[in-house]
Every structure is written in structure tokens, then in C-alpha cells.
């Protein structure tokens, strides 16, 4: 049986969140209004005699994403007309870029592999069609929204790799704040070209799949209308299985467009391509070509933020976060900034505390693992829980990094135990009050006074003879039960380590 290799390339369209549309002064239809056709004008409706004007912000942002993905930036570029007829395209053509894209020849590292980026060009979005029982409704609010199209080489060889690439691309777009790239809202649309080729009978050269000797390539399927990363991964997995099986059974595959059916978790044929569509591209006569000055590129490069992969590496190296926690924190650049502010404040607090010794650097290097664990745990587990439950983002959170750091310092120095800390955090989240004030008001400071804990331990031992007996007979669970009873006796404020120590001593 011959071995078949998946050959996958991606085409990704992303809407830019500029204030105005690509070629007119209409408000960008990025966030669609409740009523249809609310932001349209004679230019984006293609009325005769109207002249387009290119959106400078969209051009700058396309250069930015090109730079972030290690692309070359064209010194000379132009817009072209892509002619086709469809009801959501009022002009009868889309202004796009054909043979001279704004950015090209880039790469993005996924795992240990560079994914080639053939090009990223700038174009305009179409309107939306809504199919109803007796026809279709057209909403042209979105027509003319700036759209960037990224095309990768056919170098992706698994569904997981395709998904990882798309997710990293989304992260970068969000870091640059040029698009929210929400797939469910159609702001990011991922299409995958999937074919299976027989091992040893093809090569990938200059981003093209070429047959070796007189072999014929197997046709590809274009997977479209996918609205989540999970669906993308599953659709590609399904296609790989479907095509492999067909080839092994000697069936002939056809080049076609396939959709994803969420209900049956399978792809289905939408359109069979007999010949390549002829869009009769020609240069847009109403827009002058663009000369991109080196100075503009240098200025834009200087405004690039630290990108997610670099931030991840730095969080692991600088703060000793474990990679899993770091990747959760860097997912959102505002959360990452919040975490950094908390760490910096926390170290400041620790330096100032009489019981913690050493300089700032000494404290970080000696306690880095413990600090990052503390920060990571309370951010990604506890704060996230409150944010999710209330539907807030870290930017809306009432807890300042200063207060969050003060809160962590209470835990770090054993002034409160875990249980009390959760209560304090809940109150901080609701009111934005300072943690020490809450601790004092609610009398939540940890009881570390051995005498008080010993009293409680004695009382619990006397009143629970059965559990004591069970523990002595080797039942570990009884010990946990006794610890719980002492904790209850001290109203949840005792230092658990002290309880353990005292109980162990008394029961030995
Ligand atoms: Zn308009
Ligand atoms: Mn396109």
C-alpha cells in the first residue's frame, strides 16, 4: 500500500478594524448594525462616476502585519480589479491586489517548523447575504470593509499544525490591535486546501506542489465556511481520512469546494471546479499605484509591540513561569501587562517587608519559582474564575495591580491561609477595596498562635475518639477529617501547616 502525505495550505481573510471603510469615508461595517444597509454610500455601492480613495490606516496596518510575519514589503504596489458577478458585490468587481501584493515572502515559526507565507495583500470585503424562504436578502453594510488575505505555502502537513498556525496568527493580529479576528463573527475566515500525495512521487518547490517524473498529482479540496478553530482542525482531519480511503480504494478524487457540517462532523461537496475561474484582473484605473518609502516601513517597524512568542519566552526566562501558565497569561497582552505589573509591585512589597531579606534581584532569583507559581495560580485560577463569571476583561477589573500584589504578599508571608484568601479576593473583586483592610474588617488574619491552635487540636481529639482510633488503625482519611475539624474550630483561620504538625505530634 502506498503511503499518502497530507499537503495543506491556508488562505486566511481578516477584516481590519479601521474607523472607516477601505475606499470611502463610510463607517467601517466591522461591527454590523442591527438594521441592514446602515453605512453605505455611492462609492461603496459602485455608483457610476464615484472615485475610491485608499485608506492609509489599512495600508499601514497591512505593512505592520507583514513586518510581524517577517515578510518583505513591496516598494511599489498597486490595486487591481477582480471581476465577478455575485449579489453581495455591488460594483461587479472587488478591488484587490493581483501580481504585486503589499507584503510577501514571510514566515511564522510553529513548533520547530517555519511555515512559509507567500503573500498578504489588501482588498475590500463584500456584503452579507441572508437566505430566507423566498429568496435572499442583501446587507451591504460590510461591503468595502478593509480585508487582508494571507496565503501560506503548501507546507503544512497536519490538522493540528494548521490550527496552531491560525491561532498564532490570530494572537499576533490581536497584539497589533488591528483586528479582533473573531472567527464566529466572521472577522477571521480560514480556508484550507487539502490534498494527499503519494510519498516519493512529488516535491514542494517554491511553494508549489510538483509531480515527480510522469506522475499525476491528486486534486485538492478547498474547505470553506468554517467558524471555529476546533471545526477547522476536525474538518482537515476528516478530509485526510476521506481522501486517503478513497485513494486506497482506487476511487478518483475531483477538485472541489467542501463545507463543514457541524451536526454530522463531516465535510460535504459544495461545488466541483471544472476550470479555474477567470477574474479578468486588470489594474484599478481609479487608484494611483503606491510607492512605499523605506522611512514609513522603518517608522512602522519601530512601533511593533513585543510579539506573543517572544513574550512567552521572556516570561519563562525572566520570571520562571512554567510554559503552560505563561502561555495562558500571554494569550491576552493586557493580561500579560497586568501580570508583569503585579510581579513588579509584589517584589516591591516583599523588599519593604521586614521579614523578607535581600535586594530586589536577590528576591527574584531566590524566590522566582515560588513567586511565579503564586502569581500564576491566583491569576489564572482564581481571578479568571471571577472574570469569567462576571463577563469582565482584565481591563475592567476593579483590583489594581498594586492591590493584587499586596494580596499575594499576605499569602506569601502566611498572614492569611488559602481559604481566607479566597474570601478576600472575592471582596476585592466586588469592591476594589485594599486586601489588608478587608482582612482586618472581616477578622480573617491567620491564627499562627500555637497556643490557640493547640487548644483547638486538644478539643477536637477529645470530641472525636472514633476518628482518632481509625487514624491509629491506619486510616489516612481520618487524619484529613481531624485537620478539617480543627480548621472549623478556628473558624478557618489557622495555619494548616501548624495544625498538621500539632496533630501529628499528639497522635504519635
Ligand atoms: Zn461607502
Ligand atoms: Mn480574497
XYZ file of C-alpha atoms and ligand atoms in Angstrom:
510
model
C 0.000 0.000 0.000
C 1.487 3.397 -0.967
C 1.892 5.979 1.772
C -0.048 9.223 1.361
C 1.188 12.534 2.765
C -1.211 15.394 3.645
C -0.349 18.595 1.771
C -2.117 21.595 3.290
C -2.054 25.303 2.500
C -4.100 28.019 4.190
C -5.880 31.100 2.863
C -6.996 33.418 5.633
C -9.117 36.547 5.268
C -9.165 39.033 8.148
C -11.212 42.228 8.497
C -9.284 45.234 9.819
C -10.939 47.366 12.496
C -10.170 50.750 10.947
C -12.612 53.578 11.651
C -13.677 53.965 8.030
C -14.007 51.631 5.067
C -11.239 50.789 2.607
C -12.084 53.147 -0.248
C -14.723 55.578 1.087
C -15.494 57.544 4.247
C -18.325 55.314 5.462
C -18.021 53.950 8.968
C -16.413 50.513 8.842
C -19.080 47.768 8.896
C -16.828 45.662 11.159
C -19.465 45.605 13.887
C -22.643 45.098 11.924
C -25.591 47.248 12.920
C -28.929 45.784 13.947
C -30.571 47.255 10.869
C -29.104 46.301 7.478
C -27.628 48.751 4.946
C -26.904 51.425 7.572
C -23.455 52.542 6.471
C -23.264 52.741 2.716
C -22.502 55.491 0.209
C -22.303 55.922 -3.579
C -18.607 54.877 -3.573
C -19.015 51.518 -1.845
C -22.246 50.965 -3.767
C -20.381 51.378 -7.031
C -22.470 54.217 -8.453
C -21.131 55.482 -11.785
C -18.574 58.286 -11.597
C -17.649 57.765 -7.935
C -13.954 57.657 -7.130
C -12.335 55.444 -4.459
C -9.694 56.815 -2.064
C -7.387 54.301 -0.347
C -7.446 54.125 3.472
C -3.927 54.960 4.724
C -4.520 53.290 8.107
C -5.352 49.989 6.378
C -2.180 50.205 4.282
C -0.053 50.922 7.389
C -1.637 48.022 9.267
C -1.033 45.607 6.393
C 2.627 46.625 6.445
C 2.644 46.056 10.235
C 1.306 42.519 9.959
C 3.786 41.886 7.145
C 6.638 43.002 9.395
C 5.344 40.888 12.289
C 5.393 37.844 9.983
C 8.899 38.503 8.628
C 7.600 39.468 5.184
C 9.229 41.712 2.620
C 7.376 44.956 2.000
C 6.817 45.972 -1.621
C 8.463 49.228 -2.668
C 5.904 49.566 -5.431
C 2.415 48.136 -5.260
C -0.987 48.672 -6.836
C -4.632 47.707 -6.647
C -6.371 45.565 -9.264
C -9.951 44.783 -10.178
C -11.087 41.212 -9.703
C -14.183 40.869 -11.857
C -17.001 38.528 -10.984
C -20.742 38.718 -10.571
C -22.417 37.949 -7.274
C -25.287 39.768 -5.497
C -23.187 40.703 -2.430
C -20.706 42.600 -4.633
C -22.424 45.829 -5.755
C -19.670 47.049 -8.090
C -19.413 43.806 -10.079
C -15.730 43.670 -9.171
C -13.683 43.569 -5.992
C -10.746 45.932 -5.591
C -7.911 43.598 -4.628
C -4.230 43.090 -5.377
C -3.147 40.652 -8.070
C 0.501 40.356 -9.065
C 2.096 42.947 -6.762
C 0.891 42.375 -3.186
C 1.826 44.830 -0.460
C 3.758 42.205 1.544
C 5.179 38.818 0.565
C 7.687 36.076 1.269
C 7.419 35.777 5.055
C 7.404 33.027 7.666
C 5.950 32.161 11.034
C 7.527 29.529 13.266
C 5.121 26.925 14.632
C 6.792 24.414 16.941
C 10.163 23.844 15.312
C 8.975 24.494 11.779
C 8.827 27.613 9.651
C 5.516 27.989 7.830
C 6.080 29.904 4.581
C 3.858 32.875 3.919
C 3.572 33.515 0.204
C 1.797 36.866 0.445
C -0.509 39.142 2.415
C -2.481 41.538 0.273
C -5.093 44.179 0.928
C -8.598 44.164 -0.556
C -12.199 45.036 0.303
C -14.866 42.827 1.830
C -18.219 42.045 0.216
C -21.697 42.499 1.708
C -23.635 39.784 3.534
C -26.350 37.588 2.062
C -29.105 36.228 4.241
C -31.039 33.370 2.716
C -34.756 33.351 3.518
C -37.563 31.068 2.415
C -38.495 33.042 -0.699
C -35.100 34.407 -1.749
C -32.084 36.172 -0.346
C -31.664 39.493 1.496
C -28.613 41.657 0.880
C -26.953 43.744 3.610
C -24.217 45.934 2.156
C -23.011 47.499 5.425
C -19.919 45.282 5.303
C -19.154 45.968 1.617
C -15.871 47.866 1.422
C -14.519 46.848 4.857
C -10.704 46.539 4.655
C -9.750 42.890 4.323
C -6.308 41.307 4.338
C -5.733 37.952 2.679
C -2.833 35.780 3.803
C -1.734 32.781 1.724
C 0.675 30.158 3.079
C 2.776 27.742 1.085
C 1.533 24.111 0.872
C 3.950 23.191 3.651
C 1.514 22.307 6.445
C 1.194 18.560 6.998
C -1.337 18.062 9.788
C -4.653 19.413 11.056
C -3.032 20.372 14.355
C -0.301 22.359 12.624
C -2.907 24.228 10.538
C -4.834 25.077 13.700
C -1.715 26.171 15.592
C -0.742 28.423 12.689
C -4.179 30.080 12.564
C -4.251 30.577 16.338
C -0.799 32.152 16.398
C -1.814 34.432 13.516
C -4.913 35.468 15.492
C -2.782 36.187 18.581
C -0.475 38.421 16.529
C -3.397 40.324 14.945
C -4.775 40.946 18.442
C -1.384 42.033 19.788
C -1.158 44.545 16.941
C -4.745 45.632 17.731
C -5.612 45.717 14.039
C -8.413 43.127 14.243
C -10.244 41.171 16.929
C -10.118 38.280 14.434
C -13.171 36.600 15.947
C -13.995 33.597 13.759
C -17.587 33.359 14.950
C -18.212 36.956 13.913
C -16.618 36.338 10.517
C -13.770 38.749 11.253
C -11.343 35.899 10.544
C -12.139 33.304 7.858
C -9.807 30.340 7.445
C -9.857 28.192 4.332
C -7.715 25.096 3.953
C -6.560 23.497 0.706
C -6.061 19.828 1.430
C -4.721 17.106 -0.825
C -2.970 13.792 -0.275
C 0.059 12.984 -2.358
C 1.932 9.721 -2.632
C 5.232 9.735 -0.781
C 8.221 9.931 -3.118
C 6.130 10.983 -6.101
C 6.021 14.753 -5.545
C 8.120 17.670 -4.346
C 7.272 21.074 -2.906
C 9.370 23.680 -4.677
C 8.974 27.477 -4.494
C 5.719 26.975 -2.612
C 4.273 24.788 -5.335
C 3.431 21.107 -5.264
C 5.050 19.457 -8.286
C 4.774 15.856 -9.527
C 7.967 13.845 -9.987
C 8.610 12.040 -13.281
C 5.348 11.437 -15.138
C 3.159 11.091 -12.062
C -0.072 12.994 -11.737
C -0.936 14.985 -8.630
C -4.091 14.168 -6.721
C -6.633 17.018 -6.752
C -7.199 19.180 -3.681
C -10.328 20.023 -1.749
C -10.887 23.619 -0.571
C -12.517 23.620 2.845
C -14.680 26.698 3.407
C -17.251 28.196 5.790
C -15.538 27.069 8.965
C -16.243 29.212 12.004
C -14.043 27.915 14.793
C -10.510 26.584 15.250
C -11.928 23.305 16.527
C -14.073 22.895 13.407
C -11.046 23.736 11.240
C -8.959 21.020 12.867
C -11.752 18.459 12.639
C -12.607 19.304 9.019
C -8.979 18.809 7.955
C -8.713 15.560 9.932
C -11.884 14.335 8.269
C -10.616 15.278 4.789
C -7.310 13.481 5.345
C -9.194 10.304 6.270
C -11.752 10.644 3.468
C -9.175 11.230 0.734
C -6.802 8.531 1.989
C -9.603 5.994 1.996
C -10.759 6.989 -1.496
C -7.218 6.748 -2.892
C -6.647 3.384 -1.246
C -9.890 2.131 -2.803
C -8.762 3.353 -6.212
C -11.506 5.999 -6.418
C -10.932 9.104 -8.498
C -10.999 12.356 -6.498
C -12.128 15.669 -8.011
C -11.056 19.222 -7.263
C -13.904 20.748 -5.315
C -15.031 23.154 -2.621
C -16.285 21.432 0.513
C -18.154 22.764 3.526
C -18.126 21.554 7.130
C -21.281 20.150 8.719
C -21.139 20.593 12.484
C -24.016 18.146 13.057
C -22.586 15.186 11.201
C -18.958 16.221 11.868
C -18.130 15.679 8.207
C -17.320 17.659 5.068
C -19.668 17.752 2.090
C -19.229 18.766 -1.541
C -20.457 22.265 -2.393
C -19.057 22.947 -5.824
C -16.923 20.987 -8.272
C -14.362 23.119 -10.070
C -14.115 22.235 -13.743
C -11.945 25.136 -14.883
C -10.143 27.844 -12.949
C -12.307 30.948 -12.645
C -11.181 33.776 -14.914
C -11.430 37.002 -12.952
C -10.009 39.127 -15.788
C -7.784 41.059 -13.401
C -6.603 44.467 -14.546
C -5.059 47.447 -12.688
C -7.638 49.615 -10.902
C -7.692 52.746 -13.095
C -9.175 54.989 -10.371
C -6.390 54.462 -7.813
C -2.775 55.516 -8.302
C -0.059 52.903 -7.638
C 1.581 53.143 -4.208
C 5.230 53.844 -3.565
C 6.152 52.571 -0.099
C 9.010 54.637 1.332
C 11.693 52.965 3.464
C 11.135 55.625 6.083
C 7.480 54.643 6.521
C 8.459 50.986 6.920
C 11.151 51.884 9.472
C 8.690 54.026 11.437
C 6.102 51.254 11.499
C 8.711 48.688 12.497
C 9.599 50.878 15.467
C 6.005 50.708 16.730
C 5.778 46.886 16.652
C 4.961 45.573 20.137
C 6.673 42.569 21.673
C 5.009 39.618 19.888
C 3.392 36.649 21.669
C 6.141 34.082 21.035
C 8.841 36.465 22.275
C 6.749 37.383 25.322
C 6.210 33.709 26.147
C 9.948 33.011 26.038
C 10.669 36.062 28.182
C 8.030 35.167 30.808
C 9.572 31.723 31.181
C 13.158 33.032 31.301
C 12.683 36.207 33.327
C 10.007 35.187 35.845
C 10.480 31.395 35.845
C 6.852 30.737 34.866
C 6.187 27.209 33.673
C 5.435 27.273 29.914
C 1.777 26.225 30.325
C 0.960 29.045 32.762
C 2.981 31.535 30.714
C 1.068 30.630 27.568
C -2.249 31.252 29.341
C -1.068 34.634 30.591
C 0.409 35.846 27.282
C -2.748 34.887 25.340
C -4.047 38.392 26.083
C -1.449 41.151 26.014
C -3.382 43.220 28.560
C -3.400 40.314 30.983
C 0.329 39.847 30.394
C 0.907 43.533 31.204
C -1.245 43.175 34.343
C 0.767 40.120 35.442
C 4.049 41.994 34.941
C 2.781 44.969 36.940
C 1.679 42.604 39.733
C 5.077 40.880 39.830
C 6.916 44.181 39.928
C 4.666 45.500 42.731
C 4.894 42.227 44.612
C 8.676 42.291 44.610
C 8.480 45.905 45.793
C 6.240 44.810 48.679
C 8.493 41.947 49.600
C 11.547 44.191 49.615
C 9.772 46.509 52.041
C 8.647 43.736 54.412
C 10.896 43.396 57.459
C 10.668 39.593 57.439
C 11.866 39.207 53.814
C 15.546 39.839 53.261
C 17.638 40.730 50.230
C 17.646 43.103 47.275
C 15.038 43.065 44.519
C 17.234 40.922 42.231
C 18.110 38.545 45.043
C 14.446 38.121 45.929
C 13.504 37.368 42.305
C 16.323 34.914 41.693
C 15.917 33.141 45.035
C 12.115 33.023 45.043
C 11.283 33.202 41.310
C 9.676 29.769 41.068
C 7.616 30.330 44.209
C 6.583 33.840 43.134
C 5.616 32.852 39.588
C 3.640 29.897 40.919
C 1.823 32.164 43.349
C 1.081 34.827 40.728
C 0.177 32.249 38.050
C -2.143 30.309 40.325
C -4.058 33.268 41.725
C -4.329 34.940 38.320
C -5.210 32.031 36.065
C -7.325 30.066 38.515
C -8.967 32.466 40.938
C -9.035 35.851 39.188
C -10.027 34.173 35.881
C -12.945 32.499 37.648
C -14.279 35.880 38.810
C -13.654 37.482 35.403
C -15.441 34.668 33.579
C -18.379 34.606 35.952
C -18.927 38.346 35.599
C -18.062 38.514 31.887
C -15.371 41.124 32.525
C -11.960 41.612 30.937
C -8.850 42.272 32.969
C -9.073 45.926 31.903
C -12.489 46.291 33.628
C -11.287 44.662 36.841
C -11.521 46.833 39.966
C -8.449 45.235 41.523
C -5.365 47.330 40.776
C -2.041 45.513 40.265
C -0.869 47.223 43.497
C -3.733 45.705 45.489
C -3.347 42.317 43.828
C 0.338 42.314 44.761
C -0.454 43.334 48.338
C -2.967 40.492 48.438
C -0.344 37.986 47.227
C 2.128 39.278 49.793
C -0.380 38.397 52.537
C -0.432 34.815 51.258
C 3.328 34.713 50.672
C 4.041 35.756 54.254
C 1.389 33.412 55.730
C -0.746 36.251 57.075
C -3.817 34.561 55.605
C -4.461 30.959 54.650
C -5.888 29.794 51.338
C -9.498 29.781 52.476
C -9.397 33.302 53.876
C -7.516 34.469 50.783
C -10.357 33.318 48.551
C -12.815 35.303 50.657
C -10.616 38.384 50.499
C -10.218 38.111 46.725
C -13.958 37.827 46.250
C -14.493 41.025 48.227
C -11.654 42.801 46.385
C -13.153 41.818 43.059
C -16.566 43.150 44.050
C -15.480 46.393 45.724
C -11.883 47.146 44.694
C -11.011 47.576 48.394
C -7.477 47.032 49.704
C -6.826 43.436 50.894
C -5.350 44.359 54.278
C -8.445 46.434 55.097
C -10.712 43.514 54.191
C -8.592 41.109 56.240
C -8.853 43.341 59.311
C -12.523 44.198 58.860
C -13.541 40.566 58.478
C -11.054 39.301 61.023
C -9.504 36.867 58.544
C -5.876 37.023 59.636
C -4.352 33.600 60.039
C -4.056 32.279 63.575
C -0.454 31.282 63.934
C -0.503 31.399 67.683
C 0.466 27.858 68.669
C -1.359 28.016 71.973
C -4.703 28.773 70.337
C -4.250 26.059 67.720
C -3.143 23.557 70.369
C -6.282 24.247 72.358
C -8.397 23.565 69.281
C -6.448 20.373 68.496
C -6.990 19.062 72.026
C -10.696 19.813 71.851
C -11.056 18.011 68.519
C -9.139 14.945 69.729
C -11.348 14.668 72.807
C -14.606 15.008 70.932
C -13.719 12.658 68.023
C -12.479 9.411 69.624
C -13.681 7.307 66.655
C -11.655 9.242 64.103
C -8.591 9.157 66.355
C -8.927 5.390 66.672
C -9.364 4.961 62.903
C -6.289 7.042 62.217
C -4.231 4.975 64.621
C -5.505 1.874 62.827
C -4.002 3.266 59.619
C -6.899 5.157 58.040
C -5.305 8.217 56.364
C -8.665 9.850 55.579
C -9.351 10.237 59.307
C -6.343 12.496 59.636
C -7.719 14.817 56.960
C -11.037 14.791 58.753
C -9.385 15.828 62.028
C -7.477 18.635 60.274
C -10.799 19.834 58.889
C -12.360 19.801 62.353
C -9.526 21.883 63.813
C -9.844 24.322 60.906
C -13.556 24.618 61.678
C -12.846 25.123 65.373
C -10.517 28.039 64.499
C -13.074 29.478 62.042
C -10.878 28.665 59.069
C -8.077 30.938 60.139
C -5.450 28.535 61.456
C -2.215 27.908 59.619
C -2.720 24.425 58.103
C 0.968 23.593 58.490
C 0.760 24.191 62.233
C -2.372 22.051 62.546
C -0.653 19.186 60.735
C 2.412 19.425 62.907
C 0.498 19.568 66.200
C -1.934 16.794 65.280
C 0.894 14.525 64.178
C 2.722 15.169 67.433
C -0.304 14.476 69.606
C -1.448 11.370 67.764
C 2.006 9.780 67.538
Zn -19.139 53.970 1.475
Mn -9.612 37.406 -1.222
